[in-house]
Coordinates of C-alpha atoms and ligand atoms in Angstrom, one line a residue:
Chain A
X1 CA -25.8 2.2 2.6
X2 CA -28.5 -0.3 0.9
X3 CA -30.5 -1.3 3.8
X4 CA -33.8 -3.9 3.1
X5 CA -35.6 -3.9 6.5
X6 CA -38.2 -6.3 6.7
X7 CA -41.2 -5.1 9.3
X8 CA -44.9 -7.1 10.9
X9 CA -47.0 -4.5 9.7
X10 CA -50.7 -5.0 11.9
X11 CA -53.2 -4.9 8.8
X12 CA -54.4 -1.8 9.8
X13 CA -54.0 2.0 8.1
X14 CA -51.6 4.7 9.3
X15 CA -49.0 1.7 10.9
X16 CA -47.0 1.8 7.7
X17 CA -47.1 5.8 7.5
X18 CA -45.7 5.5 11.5
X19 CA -42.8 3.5 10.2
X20 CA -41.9 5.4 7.4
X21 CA -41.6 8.5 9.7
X22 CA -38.9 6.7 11.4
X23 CA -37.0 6.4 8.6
X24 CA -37.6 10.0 7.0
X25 CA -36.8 11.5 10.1
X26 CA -33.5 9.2 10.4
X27 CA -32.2 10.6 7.3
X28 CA -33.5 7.3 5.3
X29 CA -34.4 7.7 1.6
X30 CA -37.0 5.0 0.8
X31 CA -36.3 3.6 -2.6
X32 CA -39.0 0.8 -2.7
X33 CA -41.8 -1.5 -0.6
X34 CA -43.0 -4.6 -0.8
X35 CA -46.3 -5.5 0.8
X36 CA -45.6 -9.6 1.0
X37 CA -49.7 -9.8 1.4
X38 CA -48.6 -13.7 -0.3
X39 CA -46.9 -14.2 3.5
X40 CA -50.3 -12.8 5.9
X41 CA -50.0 -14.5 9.2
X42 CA -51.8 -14.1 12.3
X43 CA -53.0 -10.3 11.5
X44 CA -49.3 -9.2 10.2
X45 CA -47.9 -8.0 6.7
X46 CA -44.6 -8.5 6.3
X47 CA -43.2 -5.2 4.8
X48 CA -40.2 -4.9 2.7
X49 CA -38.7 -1.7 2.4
X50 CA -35.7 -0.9 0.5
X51 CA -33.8 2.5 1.8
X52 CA -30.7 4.5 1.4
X53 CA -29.3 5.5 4.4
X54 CA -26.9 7.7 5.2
X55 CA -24.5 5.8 7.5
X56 CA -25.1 2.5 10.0
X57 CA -26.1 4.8 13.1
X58 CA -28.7 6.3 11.0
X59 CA -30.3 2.7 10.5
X60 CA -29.7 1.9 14.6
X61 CA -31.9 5.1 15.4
X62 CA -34.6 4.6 12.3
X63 CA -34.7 0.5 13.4
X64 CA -35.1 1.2 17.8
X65 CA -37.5 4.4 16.4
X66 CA -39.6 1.7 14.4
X67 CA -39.7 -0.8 17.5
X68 CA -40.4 1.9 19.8
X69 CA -43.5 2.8 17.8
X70 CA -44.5 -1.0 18.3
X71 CA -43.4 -2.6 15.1
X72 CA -41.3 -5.4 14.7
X73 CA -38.2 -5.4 12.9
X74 CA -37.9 -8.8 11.4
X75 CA -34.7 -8.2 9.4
X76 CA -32.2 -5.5 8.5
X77 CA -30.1 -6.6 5.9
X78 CA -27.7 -4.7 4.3
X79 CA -27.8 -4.6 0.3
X80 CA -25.2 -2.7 -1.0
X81 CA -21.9 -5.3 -1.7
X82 CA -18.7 -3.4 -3.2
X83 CA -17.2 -4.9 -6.2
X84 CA -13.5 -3.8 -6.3
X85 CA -10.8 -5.9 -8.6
X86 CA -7.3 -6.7 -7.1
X87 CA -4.3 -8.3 -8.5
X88 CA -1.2 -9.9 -6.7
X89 CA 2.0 -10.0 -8.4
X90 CA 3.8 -13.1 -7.6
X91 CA 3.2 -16.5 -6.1
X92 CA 0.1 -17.2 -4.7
X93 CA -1.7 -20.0 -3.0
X94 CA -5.0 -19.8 -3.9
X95 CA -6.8 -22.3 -1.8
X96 CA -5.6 -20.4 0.9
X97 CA -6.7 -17.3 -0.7
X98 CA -10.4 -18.2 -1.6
X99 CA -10.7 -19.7 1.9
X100 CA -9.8 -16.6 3.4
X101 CA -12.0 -14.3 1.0
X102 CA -14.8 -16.8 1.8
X103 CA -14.5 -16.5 5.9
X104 CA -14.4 -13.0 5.2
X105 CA -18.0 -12.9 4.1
X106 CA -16.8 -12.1 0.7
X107 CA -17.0 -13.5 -3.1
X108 CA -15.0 -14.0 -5.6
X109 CA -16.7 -13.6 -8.3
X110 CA -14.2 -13.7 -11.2
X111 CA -10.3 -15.3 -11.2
X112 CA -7.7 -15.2 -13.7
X113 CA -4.4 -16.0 -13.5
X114 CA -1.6 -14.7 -16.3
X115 CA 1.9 -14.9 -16.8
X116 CA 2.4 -18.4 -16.0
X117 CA 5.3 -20.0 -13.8
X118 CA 8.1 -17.3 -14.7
X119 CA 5.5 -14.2 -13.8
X120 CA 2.6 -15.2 -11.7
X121 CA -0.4 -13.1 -11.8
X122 CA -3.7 -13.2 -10.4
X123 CA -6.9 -11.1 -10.5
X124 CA -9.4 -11.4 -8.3
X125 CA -13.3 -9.4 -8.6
X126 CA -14.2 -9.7 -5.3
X127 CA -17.8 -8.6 -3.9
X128 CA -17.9 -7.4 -0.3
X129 CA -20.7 -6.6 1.6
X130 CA -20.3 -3.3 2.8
X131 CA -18.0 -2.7 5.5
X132 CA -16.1 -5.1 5.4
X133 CA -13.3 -4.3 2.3
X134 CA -10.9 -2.8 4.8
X135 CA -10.8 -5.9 6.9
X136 CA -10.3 -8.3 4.1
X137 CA -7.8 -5.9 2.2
X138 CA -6.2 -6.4 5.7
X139 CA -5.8 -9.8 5.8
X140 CA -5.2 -10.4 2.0
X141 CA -1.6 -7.8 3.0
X142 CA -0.5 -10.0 5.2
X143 CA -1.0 -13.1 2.9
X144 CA 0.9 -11.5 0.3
X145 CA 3.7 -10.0 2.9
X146 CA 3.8 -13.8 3.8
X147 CA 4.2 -15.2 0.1
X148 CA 6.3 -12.3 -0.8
X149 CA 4.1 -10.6 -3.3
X150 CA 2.1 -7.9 -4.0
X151 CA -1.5 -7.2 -3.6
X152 CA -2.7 -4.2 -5.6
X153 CA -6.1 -2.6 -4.8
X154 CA -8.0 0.0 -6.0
X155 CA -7.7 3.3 -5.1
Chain B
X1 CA 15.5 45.6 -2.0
X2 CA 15.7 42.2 -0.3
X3 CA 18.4 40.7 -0.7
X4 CA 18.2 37.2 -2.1
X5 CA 21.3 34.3 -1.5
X6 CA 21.0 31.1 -3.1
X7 CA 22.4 28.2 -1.4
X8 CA 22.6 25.0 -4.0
X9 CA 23.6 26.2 -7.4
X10 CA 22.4 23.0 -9.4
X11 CA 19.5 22.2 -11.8
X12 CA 17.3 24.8 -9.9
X13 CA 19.4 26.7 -8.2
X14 CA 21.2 28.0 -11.7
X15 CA 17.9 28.4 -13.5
X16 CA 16.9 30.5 -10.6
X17 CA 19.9 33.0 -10.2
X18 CA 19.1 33.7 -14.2
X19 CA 15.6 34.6 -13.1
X20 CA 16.6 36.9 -10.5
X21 CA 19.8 38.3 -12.1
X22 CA 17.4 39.8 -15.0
X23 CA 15.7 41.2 -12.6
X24 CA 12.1 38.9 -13.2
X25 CA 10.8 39.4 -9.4
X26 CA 10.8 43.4 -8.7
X27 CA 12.0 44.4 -5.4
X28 CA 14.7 41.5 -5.1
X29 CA 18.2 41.2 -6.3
X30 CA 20.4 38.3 -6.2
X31 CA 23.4 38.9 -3.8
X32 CA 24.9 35.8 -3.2
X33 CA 25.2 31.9 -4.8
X34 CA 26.7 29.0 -3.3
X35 CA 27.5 25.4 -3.8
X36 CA 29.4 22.5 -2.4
X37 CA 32.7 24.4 -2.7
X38 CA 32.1 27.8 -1.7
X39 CA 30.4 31.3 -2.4
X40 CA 30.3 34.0 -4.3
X41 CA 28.7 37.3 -2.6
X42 CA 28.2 40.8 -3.9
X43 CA 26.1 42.8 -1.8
X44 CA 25.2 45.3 -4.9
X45 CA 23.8 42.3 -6.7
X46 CA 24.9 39.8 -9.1
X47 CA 24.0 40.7 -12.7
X48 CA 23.5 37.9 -15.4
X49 CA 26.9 38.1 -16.9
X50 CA 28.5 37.0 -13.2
X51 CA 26.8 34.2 -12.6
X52 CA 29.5 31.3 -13.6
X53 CA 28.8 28.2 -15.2
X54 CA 31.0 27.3 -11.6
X55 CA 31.1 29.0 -8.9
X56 CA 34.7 28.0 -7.6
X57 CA 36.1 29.5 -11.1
X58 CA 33.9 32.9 -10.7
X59 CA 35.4 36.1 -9.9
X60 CA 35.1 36.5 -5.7
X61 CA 35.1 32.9 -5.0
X62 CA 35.3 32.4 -1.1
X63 CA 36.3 28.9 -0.2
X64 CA 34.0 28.9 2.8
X65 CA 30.9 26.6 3.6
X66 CA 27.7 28.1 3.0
X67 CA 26.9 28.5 6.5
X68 CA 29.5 31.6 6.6
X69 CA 27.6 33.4 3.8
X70 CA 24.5 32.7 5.7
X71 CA 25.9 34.0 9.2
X72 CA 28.3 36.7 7.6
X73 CA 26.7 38.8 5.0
X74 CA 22.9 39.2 6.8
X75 CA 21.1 38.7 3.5
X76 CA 17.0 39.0 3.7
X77 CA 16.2 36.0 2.2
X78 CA 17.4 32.0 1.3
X79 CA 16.8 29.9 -1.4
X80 CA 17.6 26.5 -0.2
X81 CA 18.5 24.3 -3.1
X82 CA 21.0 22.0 -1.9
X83 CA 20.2 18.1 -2.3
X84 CA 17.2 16.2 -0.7
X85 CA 18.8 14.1 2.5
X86 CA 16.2 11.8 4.1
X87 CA 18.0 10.2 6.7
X88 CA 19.0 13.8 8.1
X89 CA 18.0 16.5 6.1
X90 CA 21.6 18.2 5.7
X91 CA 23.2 20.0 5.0
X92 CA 19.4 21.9 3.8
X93 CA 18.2 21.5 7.6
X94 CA 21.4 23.6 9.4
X95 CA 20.9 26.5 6.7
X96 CA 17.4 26.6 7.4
X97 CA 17.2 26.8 10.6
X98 CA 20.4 29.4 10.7
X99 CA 18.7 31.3 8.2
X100 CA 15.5 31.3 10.3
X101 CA 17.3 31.7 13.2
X102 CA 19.0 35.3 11.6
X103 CA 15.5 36.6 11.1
X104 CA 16.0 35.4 7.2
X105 CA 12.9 34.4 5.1
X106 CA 13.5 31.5 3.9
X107 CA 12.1 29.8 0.6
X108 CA 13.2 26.0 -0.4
X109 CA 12.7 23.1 -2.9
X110 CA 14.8 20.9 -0.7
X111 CA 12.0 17.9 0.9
X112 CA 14.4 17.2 3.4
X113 CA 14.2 19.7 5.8
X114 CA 10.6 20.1 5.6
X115 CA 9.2 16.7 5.4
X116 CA 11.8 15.6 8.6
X117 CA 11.3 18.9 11.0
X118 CA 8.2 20.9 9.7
X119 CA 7.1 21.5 13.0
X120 CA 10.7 22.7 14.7
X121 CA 11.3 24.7 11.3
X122 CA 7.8 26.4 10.9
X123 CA 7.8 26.9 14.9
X124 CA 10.9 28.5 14.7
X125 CA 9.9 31.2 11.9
X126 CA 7.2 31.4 13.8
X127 CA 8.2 32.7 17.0
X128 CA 11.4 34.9 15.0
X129 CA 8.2 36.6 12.7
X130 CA 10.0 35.2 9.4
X131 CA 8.3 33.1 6.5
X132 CA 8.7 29.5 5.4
X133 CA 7.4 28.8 2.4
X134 CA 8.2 25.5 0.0
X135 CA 6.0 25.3 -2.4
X136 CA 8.4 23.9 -4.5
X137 CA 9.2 20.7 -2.1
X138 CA 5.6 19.2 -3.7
X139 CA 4.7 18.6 -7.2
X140 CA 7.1 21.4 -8.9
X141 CA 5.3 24.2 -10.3
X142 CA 1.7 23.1 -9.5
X143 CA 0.4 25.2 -6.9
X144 CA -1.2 22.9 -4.2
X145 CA 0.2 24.2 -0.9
X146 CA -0.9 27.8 -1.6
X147 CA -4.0 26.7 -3.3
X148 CA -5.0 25.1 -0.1
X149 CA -3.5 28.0 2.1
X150 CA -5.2 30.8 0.0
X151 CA -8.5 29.3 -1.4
X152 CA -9.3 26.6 0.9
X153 CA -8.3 27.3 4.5
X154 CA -12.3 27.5 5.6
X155 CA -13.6 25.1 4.5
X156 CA -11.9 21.4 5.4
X157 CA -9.5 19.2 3.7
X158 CA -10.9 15.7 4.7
X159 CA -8.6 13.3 2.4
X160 CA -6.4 13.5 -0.2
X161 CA -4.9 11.2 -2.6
X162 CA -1.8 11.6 -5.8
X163 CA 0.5 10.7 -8.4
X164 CA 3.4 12.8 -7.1
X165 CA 6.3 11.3 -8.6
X166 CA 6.9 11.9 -12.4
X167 CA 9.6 9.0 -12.9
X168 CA 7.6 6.4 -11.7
X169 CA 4.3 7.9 -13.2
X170 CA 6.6 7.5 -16.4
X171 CA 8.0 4.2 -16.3
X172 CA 4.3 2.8 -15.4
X173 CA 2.5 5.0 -18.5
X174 CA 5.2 3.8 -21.1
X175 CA 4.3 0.2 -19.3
X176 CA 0.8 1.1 -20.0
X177 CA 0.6 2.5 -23.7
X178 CA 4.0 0.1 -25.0
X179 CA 3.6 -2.7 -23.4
X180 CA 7.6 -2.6 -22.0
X181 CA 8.7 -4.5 -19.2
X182 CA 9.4 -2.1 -16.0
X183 CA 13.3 -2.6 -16.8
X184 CA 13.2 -1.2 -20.2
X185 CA 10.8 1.8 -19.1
X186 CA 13.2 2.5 -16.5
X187 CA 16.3 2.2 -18.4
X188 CA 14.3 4.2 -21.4
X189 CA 13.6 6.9 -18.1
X190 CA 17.2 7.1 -17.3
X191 CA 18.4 7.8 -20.8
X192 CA 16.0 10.5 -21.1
X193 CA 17.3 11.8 -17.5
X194 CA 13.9 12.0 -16.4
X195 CA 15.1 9.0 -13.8
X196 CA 17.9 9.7 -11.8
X197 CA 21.4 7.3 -12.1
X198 CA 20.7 6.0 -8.8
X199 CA 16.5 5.9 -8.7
X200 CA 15.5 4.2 -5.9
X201 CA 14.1 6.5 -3.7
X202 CA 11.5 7.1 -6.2
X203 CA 11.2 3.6 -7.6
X204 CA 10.5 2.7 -3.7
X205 CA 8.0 5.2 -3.0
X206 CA 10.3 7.0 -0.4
X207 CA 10.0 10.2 -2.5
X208 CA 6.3 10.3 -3.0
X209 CA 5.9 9.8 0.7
X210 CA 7.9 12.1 1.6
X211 CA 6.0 15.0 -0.1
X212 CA 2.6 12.8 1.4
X213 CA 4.5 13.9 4.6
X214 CA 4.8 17.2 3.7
X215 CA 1.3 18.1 2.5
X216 CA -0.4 16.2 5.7
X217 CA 1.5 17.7 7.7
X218 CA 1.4 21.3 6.7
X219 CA -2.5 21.6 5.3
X220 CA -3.9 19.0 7.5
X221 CA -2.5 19.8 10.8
X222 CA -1.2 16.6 11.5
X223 CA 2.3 15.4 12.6
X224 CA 3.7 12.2 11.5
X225 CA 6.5 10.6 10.8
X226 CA 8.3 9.2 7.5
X227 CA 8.5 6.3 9.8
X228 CA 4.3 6.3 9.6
X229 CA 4.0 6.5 6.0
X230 CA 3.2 2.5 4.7
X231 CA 5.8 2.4 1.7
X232 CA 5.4 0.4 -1.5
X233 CA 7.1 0.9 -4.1
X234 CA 6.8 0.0 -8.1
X235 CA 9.6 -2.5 -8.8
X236 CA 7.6 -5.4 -8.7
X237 CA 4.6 -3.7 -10.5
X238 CA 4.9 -6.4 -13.8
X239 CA 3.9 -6.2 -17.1
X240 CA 0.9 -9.3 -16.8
X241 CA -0.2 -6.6 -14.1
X242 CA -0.4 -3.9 -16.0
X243 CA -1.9 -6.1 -18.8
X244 CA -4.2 -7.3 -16.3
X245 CA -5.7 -4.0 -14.8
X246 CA -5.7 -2.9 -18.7
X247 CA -8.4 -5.3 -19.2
X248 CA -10.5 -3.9 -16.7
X249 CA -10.2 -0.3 -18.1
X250 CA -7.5 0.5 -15.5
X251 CA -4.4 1.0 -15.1
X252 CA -1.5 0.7 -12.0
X253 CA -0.4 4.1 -10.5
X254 CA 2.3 5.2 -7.5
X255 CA -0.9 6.9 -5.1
X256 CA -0.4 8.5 -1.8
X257 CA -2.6 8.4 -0.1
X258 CA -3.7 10.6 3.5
X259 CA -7.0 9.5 4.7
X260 CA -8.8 7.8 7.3
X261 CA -6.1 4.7 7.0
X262 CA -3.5 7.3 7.7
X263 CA -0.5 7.7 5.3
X264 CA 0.2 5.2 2.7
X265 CA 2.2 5.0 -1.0
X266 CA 1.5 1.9 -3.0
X267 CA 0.7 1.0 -6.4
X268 CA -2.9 1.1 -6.8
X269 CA -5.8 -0.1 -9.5
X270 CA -7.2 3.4 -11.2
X271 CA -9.7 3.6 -13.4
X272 CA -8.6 5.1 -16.8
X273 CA -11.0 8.2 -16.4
X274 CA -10.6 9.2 -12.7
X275 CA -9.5 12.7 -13.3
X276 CA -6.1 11.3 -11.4
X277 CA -5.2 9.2 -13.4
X278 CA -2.6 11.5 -15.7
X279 CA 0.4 10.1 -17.7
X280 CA 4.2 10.6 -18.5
X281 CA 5.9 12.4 -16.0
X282 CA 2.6 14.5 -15.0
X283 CA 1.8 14.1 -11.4
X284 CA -2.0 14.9 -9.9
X285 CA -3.1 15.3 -6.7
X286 CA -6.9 15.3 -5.8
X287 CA -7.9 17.0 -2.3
X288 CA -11.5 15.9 -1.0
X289 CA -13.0 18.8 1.0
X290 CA -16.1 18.6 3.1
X291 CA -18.1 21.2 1.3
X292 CA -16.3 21.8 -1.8
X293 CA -16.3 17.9 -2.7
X294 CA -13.3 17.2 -4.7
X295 CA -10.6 19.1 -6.7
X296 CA -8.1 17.5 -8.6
X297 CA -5.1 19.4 -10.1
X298 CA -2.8 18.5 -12.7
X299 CA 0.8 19.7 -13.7
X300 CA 4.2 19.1 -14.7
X301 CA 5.6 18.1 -10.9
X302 CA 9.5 18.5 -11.6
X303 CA 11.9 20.0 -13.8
X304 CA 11.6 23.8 -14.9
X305 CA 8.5 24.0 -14.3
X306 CA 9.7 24.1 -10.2
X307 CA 11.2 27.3 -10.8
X308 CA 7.6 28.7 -11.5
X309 CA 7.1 27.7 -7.5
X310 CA 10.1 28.9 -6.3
X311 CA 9.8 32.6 -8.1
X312 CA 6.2 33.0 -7.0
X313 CA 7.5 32.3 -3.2
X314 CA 9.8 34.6 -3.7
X315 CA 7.2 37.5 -4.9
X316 CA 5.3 36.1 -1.7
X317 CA 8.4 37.6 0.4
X318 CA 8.2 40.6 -1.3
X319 CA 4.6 40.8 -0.5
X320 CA 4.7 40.5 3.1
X321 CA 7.9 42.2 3.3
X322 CA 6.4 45.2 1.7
X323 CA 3.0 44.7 4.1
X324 CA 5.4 44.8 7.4
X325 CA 7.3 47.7 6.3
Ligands
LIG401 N1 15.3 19.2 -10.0 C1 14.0 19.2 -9.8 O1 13.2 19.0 -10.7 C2 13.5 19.4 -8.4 C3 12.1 19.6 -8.2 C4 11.6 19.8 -6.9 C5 12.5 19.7 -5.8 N2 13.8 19.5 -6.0 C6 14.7 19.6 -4.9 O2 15.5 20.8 -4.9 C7 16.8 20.6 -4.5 C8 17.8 21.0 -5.5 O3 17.6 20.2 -6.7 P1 18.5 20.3 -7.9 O4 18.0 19.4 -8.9 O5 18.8 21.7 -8.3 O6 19.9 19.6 -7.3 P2 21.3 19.5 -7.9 O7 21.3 19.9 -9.4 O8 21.9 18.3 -7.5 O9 22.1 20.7 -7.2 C9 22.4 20.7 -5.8 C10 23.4 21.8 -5.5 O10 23.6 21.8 -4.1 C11 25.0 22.0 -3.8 N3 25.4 21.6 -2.5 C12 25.5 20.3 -2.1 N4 26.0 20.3 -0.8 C13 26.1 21.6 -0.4 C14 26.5 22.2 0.7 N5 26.9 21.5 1.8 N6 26.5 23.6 0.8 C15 26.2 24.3 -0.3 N7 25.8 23.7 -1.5 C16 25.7 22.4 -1.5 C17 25.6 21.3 -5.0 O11 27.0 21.8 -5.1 P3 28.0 21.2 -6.2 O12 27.6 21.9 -7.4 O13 29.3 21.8 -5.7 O14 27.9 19.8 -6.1 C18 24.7 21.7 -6.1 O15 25.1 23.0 -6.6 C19 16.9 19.2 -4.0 O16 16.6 19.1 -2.7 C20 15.8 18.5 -4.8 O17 15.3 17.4 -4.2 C21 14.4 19.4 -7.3

């Protein structure tokens, strides 16, 4: 998982190197940083640092390992958002549909709908952040049990 | 010699005596054939020019149920070939286990039996020192249960996914590349005899997931149900939704699936170049292994190609037969 973790660097050599130790050692694979010298306050850098990790308990250890050593985490956010397309055969109400996708923490980031009244088909491109395809795959089954349809995933 | 009876003289079972009757696996001969009407036994062998287009007009004919064969003439070995039952596994599951039960080897196409009671059924030839093999229950000829069993037992079969149905991988690919409707492709499927007269079983996934059953169950250790296996089938699979995933540079597949979800058959998105993604009446299965990564195989999954399975489990009894002696 895409991970940008956001740290209050104290202007002052070897804290960074400290930090990035924490991640190494958690199995993190640092892709970028971004010193946000534009955003100095009180004696702190704020620190971006993009990094592949290899799973969200790898991230937990690296993040209380960072703290531990005396640097605060200001944000952990995770990057990485799956795009997967779906289609439902059959009648569909899409309000209902979007709304859901939307509470879900998802997008939809492209619609089309085929086959007019006689055939009814939609496809959805949806963007998920990551972990959380299942759930909304999950709830979109239902939907389509309810409207008697039928989703199609990828897989 | 081990003495080979064939119970279910159909499609397979026919195409199998001819194998054997010539003589094509050393070390066996063919001693007995059965169908739904009775048997035929000779205990020196049947050559080629015996077997009958009908066994109830052959020379011999005993108007008995297969079961007396089985229990009377203490062959080494059963085919099992009579049809697929899923709501009982009969009459497949009662020769089995009486075969088993004798101290026979048994070797079988029939899903039935094996996807319902895999863990009575390989229990049993456990305990009486005899083999179970089926091979052919799962994707015809292609070799996935002793691929696993012989290459693959160290390291760990994680997940695995397939096309393991050839009529609906059919009617979807002629969806696909013509552009028909699902009741022409099926109807098209049906001329061809490639779909059966009454096809819903596969058309409704109940096929695919009963081989799902049988590979999870027998190369992943576990032990589930039919009743576990989510089921969707193809009929409503359209043509704007094959249209649709076309646009994206997919297609729509059957896929079972075993994995962390559990067991599940559905129509599902596929890219058009995931090594799965195989057309006509070809069926693929991919395993995912922890170290190995993943492995995808490809074959002709019914049709005479199945005898290909059935044969080699045969030379398999040989094999070990020879190694206890
Ligand atoms: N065909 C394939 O491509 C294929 C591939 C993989 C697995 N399989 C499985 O392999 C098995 C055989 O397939 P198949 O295509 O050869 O079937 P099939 O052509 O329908 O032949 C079935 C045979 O079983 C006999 N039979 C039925 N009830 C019986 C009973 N109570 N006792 C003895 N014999 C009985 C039938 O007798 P009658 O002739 O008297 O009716 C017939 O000879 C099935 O379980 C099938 O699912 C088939």
């Amino acid at each position: 998982m895409r991970v940008r973790l956001t740290l209050a660097l104290y202007d002052r050599p070897g804290v960074l190197l400290r930090a990035l130790q924490e991640i190494a050692v958690n199995g993190g694979n640092i892709i970028s940083i971004i010193h946000r010298r534009d955003r100095i306050t009180s004696g702190y850098v704020p620190v971006s640092i993009n990094v592949e990790f290899p799973d969200a308990a790898s991230l937990d250890r690296a993040k209380m390992g960072i703290e531990g050593a005396g640097i605060p985490v200001i944000e952990a956010e995770t990057l990485e958002k799956a795009i997967t397309t779906m289609i439902i055969v059959g009648c569909v109400d899409v309000e209902t549909l979007l709304k859901r996708v939307q509470e879900l923490g998802s997008r939809v980031a492209a619609l089309s709908m085929t086959g007019g009244a006689a055939s009814p088909c939609l496809k959805l491109v949806v963007e998920t952040p990551s972990g959380k395809l299942r759930p909304l795959v999950d709830v979109l089954e239902k939907l389509a049990e309810e409207w008697n349809a039928l989703l199609i995933t990828e897989g | 010699m081990i003495k080979c009876i064939i119970v279910g003289y159909g499609f397979l079972g026919k195409r199998l005596a001819r194998e054997l009757a010539a003589g094509k696996i050393a070390g066996v001969k063919l001693a007995g054939i059965a169908s739904s009407k009775g048997y035929i036994y000779r205990a020196d062998g049947l050559a080629h020019e015996d077997l009958p287009e009908r066994i109830d007009r052959a020379r011999g004919f005993e108007e008995a149920p297969a079961s007396e064969m089985i229990r009377r003439e203490l062959a080494d070995l059963l085919v099992e070939l009579t049809p697929t039952n899923i709501e009982s596994g009969e009459p497949g599951l009662s020769h089995i286990r009486q075969a088993l039960e004798e101290g026979m080897d048994v070797v079988t196409a029939n899903k039935g039996p094996i996807a319902l009671a895999f863990e009575e059924l390989s229990s049993l030839a456990e305990e009486r020192g005899s083999l179970l093999l089926y091979e052919a229950t799962v994707g015809g000829g292609i070799p996935l249960i002793s691929l696993q069993k012989r290459c693959l037992m160290a390291d760990e079969l994680l997940s695995l996914r397939g096309i393991l149905n050839g009529t609906t991988n059919y009617i979807l690919s002629r969806m696909h590349f013509e552009e028909m409707t699902f009741e022409l492709a099926l109807r098209e499927a049906q001329m061809l005899g490639i779909a059966e007269r009454d096809p819903t079983l596969d058309l409704e996934g109940v096929d695919t997931a009963l081989k799902l059953l049988i590979l999870a169950n027998s190369l992943m250790g576990l032990r589930k149900k039919l009743s576990e296996v989510k089921i969707r089938g193809i009929t409503k699979v359209t043509s704007e939704a094959i249209a649709a995933a076309k646009e994206s540079g997919m297609t729509i597949k059957l896929i079972g699936v075993v994995g962390e979800n559990g067991l599940s058959v559905a129509p599902r998105l596929i890219r058009l170049n995931d090594p799965l993604c195989v057309h006509g009446t070809l069926n693929a299965v991919n395993f995912n292994h922890r170290i190995l990564g993943n492995l995808t195989i490809i074959g002709e999954g019914a049709g005479e190609s199945t005898v290909s399975a059935l044969l080699n489990d045969i030379y398999e009894v040989v094999r070990a037969r020879s190694r206890r002696l």
